[in-house]
C-alpha positions as a Python dict, from the first residue, in 0.01 Angstrom:
ca = {
    (1, 'M'): (0, 0, 0),
    (2, 'T'): (-76, 20, -361),
    (3, 'Q'): (84, -205, -618),
    (4, 'R'): (104, -120, -965),
    (5, 'M'): (-129, -399, -1142),
    (6, 'K'): (-119, -504, -1480),
    (7, 'K'): (-391, -386, -1728),
    (8, 'Y'): (-533, -748, -1778),
    (9, 'I'): (-526, -1025, -1535),
    (10, 'D'): (-564, -1386, -1641),
    (11, 'L'): (-757, -1642, -1402),
    (12, 'P'): (-852, -1991, -1370),
    (13, 'G'): (-1189, -2060, -1309),
    (14, 'M'): (-1260, -1991, -923),
    (15, 'V'): (-1328, -2294, -693),
    (16, 'D'): (-1593, -2144, -467),
    (17, 'A'): (-1633, -2397, -168),
    (18, 'H'): (-1933, -2227, 23),
    (19, 'V'): (-2217, -2187, -214),
    (20, 'H'): (-2601, -2187, -70),
    (21, 'S'): (-2793, -2310, -369),
    (22, 'R'): (-3120, -2339, -207),
    (23, 'D'): (-3364, -2520, -468),
    (24, 'L'): (-3593, -2810, -344),
    (25, 'K'): (-3862, -2637, -122),
    (26, 'Q'): (-3680, -2307, -164),
    (27, 'R'): (-3672, -2275, -548),
    (28, 'S'): (-3784, -1915, -499),
    (29, 'K'): (-3502, -1803, -350),
    (30, 'M'): (-3264, -1982, -562),
    (31, 'T'): (-3223, -2308, -788),
    (32, 'V'): (-2907, -2518, -858),
    (33, 'M'): (-2933, -2439, -1241),
    (34, 'Q'): (-2962, -2071, -1167),
    (35, 'T'): (-2670, -2062, -917),
    (36, 'M'): (-2424, -2209, -1191),
    (37, 'K'): (-2549, -2005, -1486),
    (38, 'E'): (-2434, -1713, -1255),
    (39, 'A'): (-2136, -1894, -1160),
    (40, 'R'): (-2014, -1944, -1539),
    (41, 'K'): (-2098, -1574, -1601),
    (42, 'S'): (-1871, -1457, -1285),
    (43, 'G'): (-1570, -1650, -1344),
    (44, 'V'): (-1670, -1940, -1085),
    (45, 'A'): (-1606, -2267, -1248),
    (46, 'T'): (-1671, -2511, -967),
    (47, 'V'): (-1890, -2485, -705),
    (48, 'C'): (-1931, -2690, -374),
    (49, 'L'): (-2296, -2667, -263),
    (50, 'M'): (-2400, -2628, 109),
    (51, 'P'): (-2625, -2889, 269),
    (52, 'N'): (-2864, -2655, 523),
    (53, 'T'): (-3120, -2669, 271),
    (54, 'D'): (-3512, -2767, 284),
    (55, 'P'): (-3511, -3076, 334),
    (56, 'S'): (-3147, -3063, 463),
    (57, 'I'): (-2865, -3307, 307),
    (58, 'D'): (-2825, -3535, 577),
    (59, 'N'): (-2922, -3853, 431),
    (60, 'E'): (-2892, -4060, 99),
    (61, 'E'): (-3260, -3983, -20),
    (62, 'T'): (-3194, -3613, -25),
    (63, 'L'): (-2883, -3640, -170),
    (64, 'N'): (-2939, -3803, -457),
    (65, 'E'): (-3216, -3594, -548),
    (66, 'Y'): (-2961, -3293, -492),
    (67, 'L'): (-2699, -3494, -713),
    (68, 'R'): (-2973, -3529, -997),
    (69, 'L'): (-3022, -3141, -1007),
    (70, 'M'): (-2665, -3077, -1017),
    (71, 'E'): (-2604, -3299, -1282),
    (72, 'D'): (-2858, -3187, -1509),
    (73, 'A'): (-2692, -2812, -1428),
    (74, 'E'): (-2339, -2917, -1492),
    (75, 'R'): (-2460, -3072, -1828),
    (76, 'K'): (-2624, -2731, -1943),
    (77, 'T'): (-2380, -2479, -1805),
    (78, 'G'): (-2044, -2650, -1805),
    (79, 'V'): (-1992, -2581, -1440),
    (80, 'T'): (-1879, -2830, -1210),
    (81, 'A'): (-2075, -2925, -898),
    (82, 'Y'): (-1974, -3072, -544),
    (83, 'V'): (-2201, -3087, -226),
    (84, 'W'): (-2139, -3122, 135),
    (85, 'V'): (-2340, -3325, 378),
    (86, 'A'): (-2459, -3232, 710),
    (87, 'L'): (-2373, -3401, 1027),
    (88, 'T'): (-2643, -3432, 1284),
    (89, 'D'): (-2638, -3586, 1638),
    (90, 'T'): (-2764, -3912, 1489),
    (91, 'N'): (-2708, -3949, 1112),
    (92, 'H'): (-2302, -4061, 1139),
    (93, 'A'): (-2381, -4387, 960),
    (94, 'E'): (-2548, -4220, 696),
    (95, 'V'): (-2279, -3990, 659),
    (96, 'I'): (-2027, -4231, 600),
    (97, 'K'): (-2240, -4403, 326),
    (98, 'M'): (-2274, -4052, 168),
    (99, 'L'): (-1902, -3945, 187),
    (100, 'R'): (-1833, -4282, -54),
    (101, 'Y'): (-2012, -4074, -309),
    (102, 'K'): (-1750, -3903, -550),
    (103, 'K'): (-1942, -3559, -576),
    (104, 'V'): (-1952, -3541, -199),
    (105, 'C'): (-1661, -3304, -120),
    (106, 'G'): (-1714, -3334, 264),
    (107, 'V'): (-1891, -3281, 573),
    (108, 'K'): (-2040, -2942, 687),
    (109, 'V'): (-2089, -2910, 1069),
    (110, 'Y'): (-2367, -2645, 1203),
    (111, 'P'): (-2381, -2581, 1589),
    (112, 'L'): (-2740, -2560, 1703),
    (113, 'K'): (-2861, -2389, 2016),
    (114, 'P'): (-3016, -2589, 2336),
    (115, 'T'): (-3355, -2511, 2181),
    (116, 'G'): (-3251, -2690, 1858),
    (117, 'E'): (-3222, -2378, 1666),
    (118, 'S'): (-2936, -2314, 1437),
    (119, 'V'): (-2661, -2071, 1472),
    (120, 'T'): (-2763, -1996, 1110),
    (121, 'T'): (-3026, -2055, 847),
    (122, 'G'): (-3164, -2385, 847),
    (123, 'A'): (-3271, -2647, 1093),
    (124, 'V'): (-2962, -2895, 1075),
    (125, 'G'): (-2684, -2914, 1283),
    (126, 'I'): (-2539, -3084, 1620),
    (127, 'Q'): (-2604, -2989, 1981),
    (128, 'Q'): (-2260, -3203, 2087),
    (129, 'W'): (-1906, -3099, 1976),
    (130, 'S'): (-1855, -3462, 2062),
    (131, 'S'): (-2069, -3578, 1759),
    (132, 'I'): (-1758, -3454, 1546),
    (133, 'M'): (-1511, -3664, 1749),
    (134, 'K'): (-1759, -3979, 1677),
    (135, 'L'): (-1774, -3897, 1316),
    (136, 'L'): (-1377, -3871, 1306),
    (137, 'F'): (-1319, -4185, 1466),
    (138, 'M'): (-1582, -4367, 1215),
    (139, 'M'): (-1431, -4212, 939),
    (140, 'R'): (-1070, -4250, 993),
    (141, 'E'): (-1043, -4557, 1212),
    (142, 'E'): (-1353, -4788, 1058),
    (143, 'A'): (-1412, -4646, 715),
    (144, 'N'): (-1079, -4539, 593),
    (145, 'I'): (-1249, -4215, 470),
    (146, 'D'): (-1034, -3870, 408),
    (147, 'K'): (-1227, -3616, 337),
    (148, 'P'): (-1265, -3273, 483),
    (149, 'I'): (-1505, -3152, 747),
    (150, 'A'): (-1568, -2766, 744),
    (151, 'G'): (-1782, -2589, 1006),
    (152, 'H'): (-1960, -2280, 1121),
    (153, 'F'): (-1780, -2222, 1411),
    (154, 'E'): (-1965, -1998, 1660),
    (155, 'D'): (-2053, -2135, 2023),
    (156, 'P'): (-2443, -2140, 2043),
    (157, 'L'): (-2456, -2023, 2397),
    (158, 'L'): (-2245, -1701, 2311),
    (159, 'G'): (-2422, -1554, 1999),
    (160, 'H'): (-2275, -1389, 1706),
    (161, 'T'): (-1963, -1204, 1872),
    (162, 'E'): (-1606, -1222, 1837),
    (163, 'E'): (-1581, -1427, 2174),
    (164, 'S'): (-1818, -1653, 2004),
    (165, 'E'): (-1613, -1717, 1720),
    (166, 'V'): (-1282, -1768, 1952),
    (167, 'S'): (-1464, -2014, 2168),
    (168, 'A'): (-1571, -2218, 1884),
    (169, 'L'): (-1235, -2224, 1697),
    (170, 'K'): (-1082, -2324, 1996),
    (171, 'T'): (-1286, -2602, 2061),
    (172, 'L'): (-1229, -2700, 1704),
    (173, 'V'): (-849, -2694, 1742),
    (174, 'S'): (-863, -2912, 2049),
    (175, 'I'): (-1054, -3187, 1827),
    (176, 'A'): (-794, -3120, 1536),
    (177, 'K'): (-523, -3198, 1776),
    (178, 'R'): (-657, -3531, 1831),
    (179, 'Y'): (-651, -3605, 1455),
    (180, 'P'): (-366, -3384, 1317),
    (181, 'E'): (-373, -3549, 970),
    (182, 'Q'): (-754, -3437, 918),
    (183, 'R'): (-845, -3134, 696),
    (184, 'F'): (-1062, -2879, 832),
    (185, 'T'): (-1228, -2577, 692),
    (186, 'A'): (-1274, -2290, 912),
    (187, 'C'): (-1569, -2116, 722),
    (188, 'H'): (-1597, -1729, 718),
    (189, 'I'): (-1367, -1625, 969),
    (190, 'T'): (-1501, -1265, 1065),
    (191, 'S'): (-1274, -1143, 1367),
    (192, 'A'): (-917, -1069, 1452),
    (193, 'G'): (-954, -1261, 1766),
    (194, 'G'): (-1064, -1558, 1527),
    (195, 'L'): (-748, -1520, 1314),
    (196, 'A'): (-523, -1555, 1608),
    (197, 'I'): (-662, -1892, 1684),
    (198, 'I'): (-585, -2009, 1333),
    (199, 'E'): (-248, -1880, 1320),
    (200, 'E'): (-202, -2054, 1641),
    (201, 'A'): (-331, -2362, 1505),
    (202, 'W'): (-79, -2348, 1222),
    (203, 'A'): (179, -2318, 1438),
    (204, 'S'): (97, -2657, 1595),
    (205, 'G'): (120, -2803, 1237),
    (206, 'L'): (-296, -2835, 1226),
    (207, 'K'): (-457, -2855, 856),
    (208, 'I'): (-714, -2565, 918),
    (209, 'M'): (-825, -2382, 611),
    (210, 'A'): (-927, -2010, 676),
    (211, 'E'): (-1156, -1932, 482),
    (212, 'L'): (-1248, -1552, 440),
    (213, 'T'): (-1535, -1417, 260),
    (214, 'P'): (-1613, -1112, 42),
    (215, 'H'): (-1850, -941, 219),
    (216, 'H'): (-1664, -987, 530),
    (217, 'L'): (-1345, -850, 368),
    (218, 'W'): (-1556, -544, 232),
    (219, 'W'): (-1782, -394, 462),
    (220, 'N'): (-1765, -321, 851),
    (221, 'R'): (-2051, -208, 1083),
    (222, 'E'): (-1947, 163, 1035),
    (223, 'T'): (-1952, 138, 638),
    (224, 'I'): (-2298, -33, 636),
    (225, 'K'): (-2448, 245, 874),
    (226, 'L'): (-2365, 496, 569),
    (227, 'S'): (-2506, 232, 289),
    (228, 'Q'): (-2810, 374, 96),
    (229, 'H'): (-2932, 7, 161),
    (230, 'A'): (-3141, -132, 418),
    (231, 'A'): (-2989, -280, 699),
    (232, 'A'): (-3141, -606, 622),
    (233, 'L'): (-2962, -656, 321),
    (234, 'F'): (-2654, -685, 519),
    (235, 'H'): (-2779, -942, 775),
    (236, 'C'): (-2563, -1235, 760),
    (237, 'F'): (-2437, -1517, 972),
    (238, 'P'): (-2183, -1449, 1109),
    (239, 'P'): (-2253, -1079, 1101),
    (240, 'I'): (-2036, -843, 954),
    (241, 'K'): (-1816, -672, 1230),
    (242, 'E'): (-1626, -399, 1362),
    (243, 'P'): (-1354, -176, 1156),
    (244, 'K'): (-1081, -342, 1310),
    (245, 'D'): (-1199, -693, 1252),
    (246, 'Q'): (-1214, -591, 866),
    (247, 'Q'): (-887, -434, 863),
    (248, 'A'): (-756, -798, 1045),
    (249, 'L'): (-916, -982, 776),
    (250, 'I'): (-737, -785, 475),
    (251, 'Q'): (-389, -799, 657),
    (252, 'F'): (-442, -1165, 713),
    (253, 'L'): (-479, -1206, 351),
    (254, 'V'): (-206, -989, 277),
    (255, 'K'): (39, -1164, 516),
    (256, 'H'): (-74, -1490, 415),
    (257, 'Q'): (-137, -1479, 52),
    (258, 'K'): (107, -1767, -24),
    (259, 'N'): (-24, -1995, 241),
    (260, 'P'): (-167, -2291, 94),
    (261, 'L'): (-447, -2281, 406),
    (262, 'V'): (-600, -1959, 300),
    (263, 'S'): (-896, -1950, 37),
    (264, 'I'): (-1153, -1722, -46),
    (265, 'G'): (-1536, -1853, -26),
    (266, 'S'): (-1825, -1651, -140),
    (267, 'D'): (-2068, -1814, 139),
    (268, 'T'): (-2320, -1660, -93),
    (269, 'A'): (-2671, -1712, 98),
    (270, 'P'): (-2965, -1571, -149),
    (271, 'H'): (-3313, -1476, -16),
    (272, 'H'): (-3592, -1364, -185),
    (273, 'R'): (-3638, -974, -186),
    (274, 'S'): (-3970, -1028, -48),
    (275, 'E'): (-3853, -1181, 258),
    (276, 'K'): (-3553, -932, 310),
    (277, 'A'): (-3833, -656, 297),
    (278, 'G'): (-4026, -866, 586),
    (279, 'D'): (-4036, -793, 968),
    (280, 'N'): (-3772, -1062, 1036),
    (281, 'P'): (-3541, -1098, 726),
    (282, 'P'): (-3331, -1400, 710),
    (283, 'G'): (-2950, -1354, 721),
    (284, 'G'): (-2777, -1411, 421),
    (285, 'V'): (-2594, -1222, 158),
    (286, 'P'): (-2570, -1305, -217),
    (287, 'A'): (-2179, -1296, -320),
    (288, 'L'): (-2119, -1592, -559),
    (289, 'Q'): (-2081, -1314, -855),
    (290, 'H'): (-1872, -1067, -627),
    (291, 'S'): (-1585, -1270, -488),
    (292, 'I'): (-1319, -1204, -785),
    (293, 'P'): (-1397, -838, -821),
    (294, 'V'): (-1359, -799, -446),
    (295, 'L'): (-1051, -965, -432),
    (296, 'L'): (-911, -782, -732),
    (297, 'T'): (-1006, -449, -581),
    (298, 'I'): (-837, -545, -251),
    (299, 'A'): (-515, -691, -419),
    (300, 'Q'): (-483, -345, -627),
    (301, 'E'): (-490, -146, -308),
    (302, 'Y'): (-288, -352, -46),
    (303, 'G'): (-39, -554, -276),
    (304, 'I'): (-164, -905, -346),
    (305, 'E'): (31, -1057, -624),
    (306, 'D'): (-140, -1202, -920),
    (307, 'G'): (4, -1518, -899),
    (308, 'H'): (-123, -1543, -521),
    (309, 'I'): (-469, -1446, -633),
    (310, 'C'): (-475, -1810, -827),
    (311, 'Y'): (-381, -1973, -494),
    (312, 'L'): (-630, -1801, -319),
    (313, 'I'): (-914, -1901, -577),
    (314, 'H'): (-829, -2214, -695),
    (315, 'D'): (-505, -2390, -606),
    (316, 'N'): (-566, -2410, -257),
    (317, 'V'): (-898, -2523, -264),
    (318, 'I'): (-826, -2772, -471),
    (319, 'E'): (-536, -2915, -295),
    (320, 'H'): (-751, -2903, 55),
    (321, 'L'): (-1056, -3030, -96),
    (322, 'G'): (-882, -3313, -296),
    (323, 'I'): (-1107, -3247, -585),
    (324, 'E'): (-1004, -3217, -984),
    (325, 'S'): (-858, -2903, -1105),
    (326, 'V'): (-1046, -2661, -1321),
    (327, 'P'): (-968, -2701, -1701),
    (328, 'D'): (-821, -2391, -1911),
    (329, 'T'): (-1088, -2373, -2066),
    (330, 'M'): (-1281, -2196, -1787),
    (331, 'N'): (-1022, -1930, -1734),
    (332, 'T'): (-1129, -1577, -1760),
    (333, 'K'): (-953, -1249, -1820),
    (334, 'W'): (-1004, -929, -1588),
    (335, 'V'): (-940, -569, -1710),
    (336, 'L'): (-813, -269, -1500),
    (337, 'Q'): (-1128, -78, -1561),
    (338, 'P'): (-1344, 84, -1286),
    (339, 'S'): (-1699, -26, -1266),
    (340, 'T'): (-1991, 21, -1057),
    (341, 'D'): (-2181, -286, -954),
    (342, 'A'): (-2526, -349, -1115),
    (343, 'I'): (-2489, -742, -1093),
    (344, 'V'): (-2812, -897, -1063),
    (345, 'Y'): (-2909, -1241, -876),
    (346, 'N'): (-3158, -1476, -954),
    (347, 'K'): (-3312, -1266, -1244),
    (348, 'G'): (-3357, -955, -982),
    (349, 'E'): (-3544, -1167, -697),
    (350, 'V'): (-3283, -1179, -462),
    (351, 'S'): (-3207, -829, -340),
    (352, 'S'): (-2835, -736, -359),
    (353, 'P'): (-2644, -495, -109),
    (354, 'W'): (-2363, -489, -378),
    (355, 'I'): (-2557, -234, -614),
    (356, 'G'): (-2348, 81, -655),
    (357, 'E'): (-2031, -64, -518),
    (358, 'K'): (-1733, 47, -695),
    (359, 'F'): (-1468, -225, -791),
    (360, 'A'): (-1104, -196, -988),
    (361, 'Y'): (-1162, -465, -1206),
    (362, 'T'): (-1449, -566, -1505),
    (363, 'R'): (-1427, -901, -1664),
    (364, 'A'): (-1294, -871, -2023),
}
């Protein structure tokens, strides 16, 4: 379905709740400063930075080091930054202390395999789902803290499959039913089966945010095969799935465009081009600067209303995370003008699979 779109669209500054900014021991991949400079020029006004850094943001010392980087970048770019902190099987008391920081927006959970290896990039996470229950008890029953918990929901025993996503999301739902007032985010949902679990959870009144990413909305395994770019550039966790899953994501977005529990998060995950060209390329796609062009192009083709785009990139995330709204001074205007992508990440040091893709709107 194609809708008649306005020549210009005014948008609030995007709130991107899923940004990997690296830095610390991974400055060659990306820095907080460079991330926020790129956010500013692409219409993203607030970033929520992920904790699977090196070292991981799972303790106060590392948190404070990262907060100093954020404060400096905020002052120089005008972009606002928050940070998620990481849960492990043993750092619950430390997480409670970190959650009292104003700039900490919530807790991020990464599952670990029995070997201790993460299902995604980084080395931090939990091997026992019961660790989430322990944290929830401490947050809600002892510390009176009401902040969201976000998660990378793949079952470590089932690989990077649709079955894996479904299994882990079912576990999330069972936990959420124990604490129905708790806000959760199911990050980067990729499959038709995963979306069905989310809809069932909503029918039970659970507060689970369904986050969709630009790269999973834009590509599928078949389109990747036709791409001129090396397969390593599309390698990410969770992986891009089948055409049926891509269509399910798009139709879910159209169907639920007014739902306050749906959002767009870039899951931007930059890696240095030398790493992506290596024998064992890391998983991750840079996407911070592409969320709005992708969403506007899909909106034009499938019929998402202008006002609902604002919900997806700003209103819903602000409400769910309980953070400050973006000032009007960060609004951007986008013109209905086809463009061929040539966006650069980290001054060209990060390889991008987006080069050459065609979008319907360009920032005015």
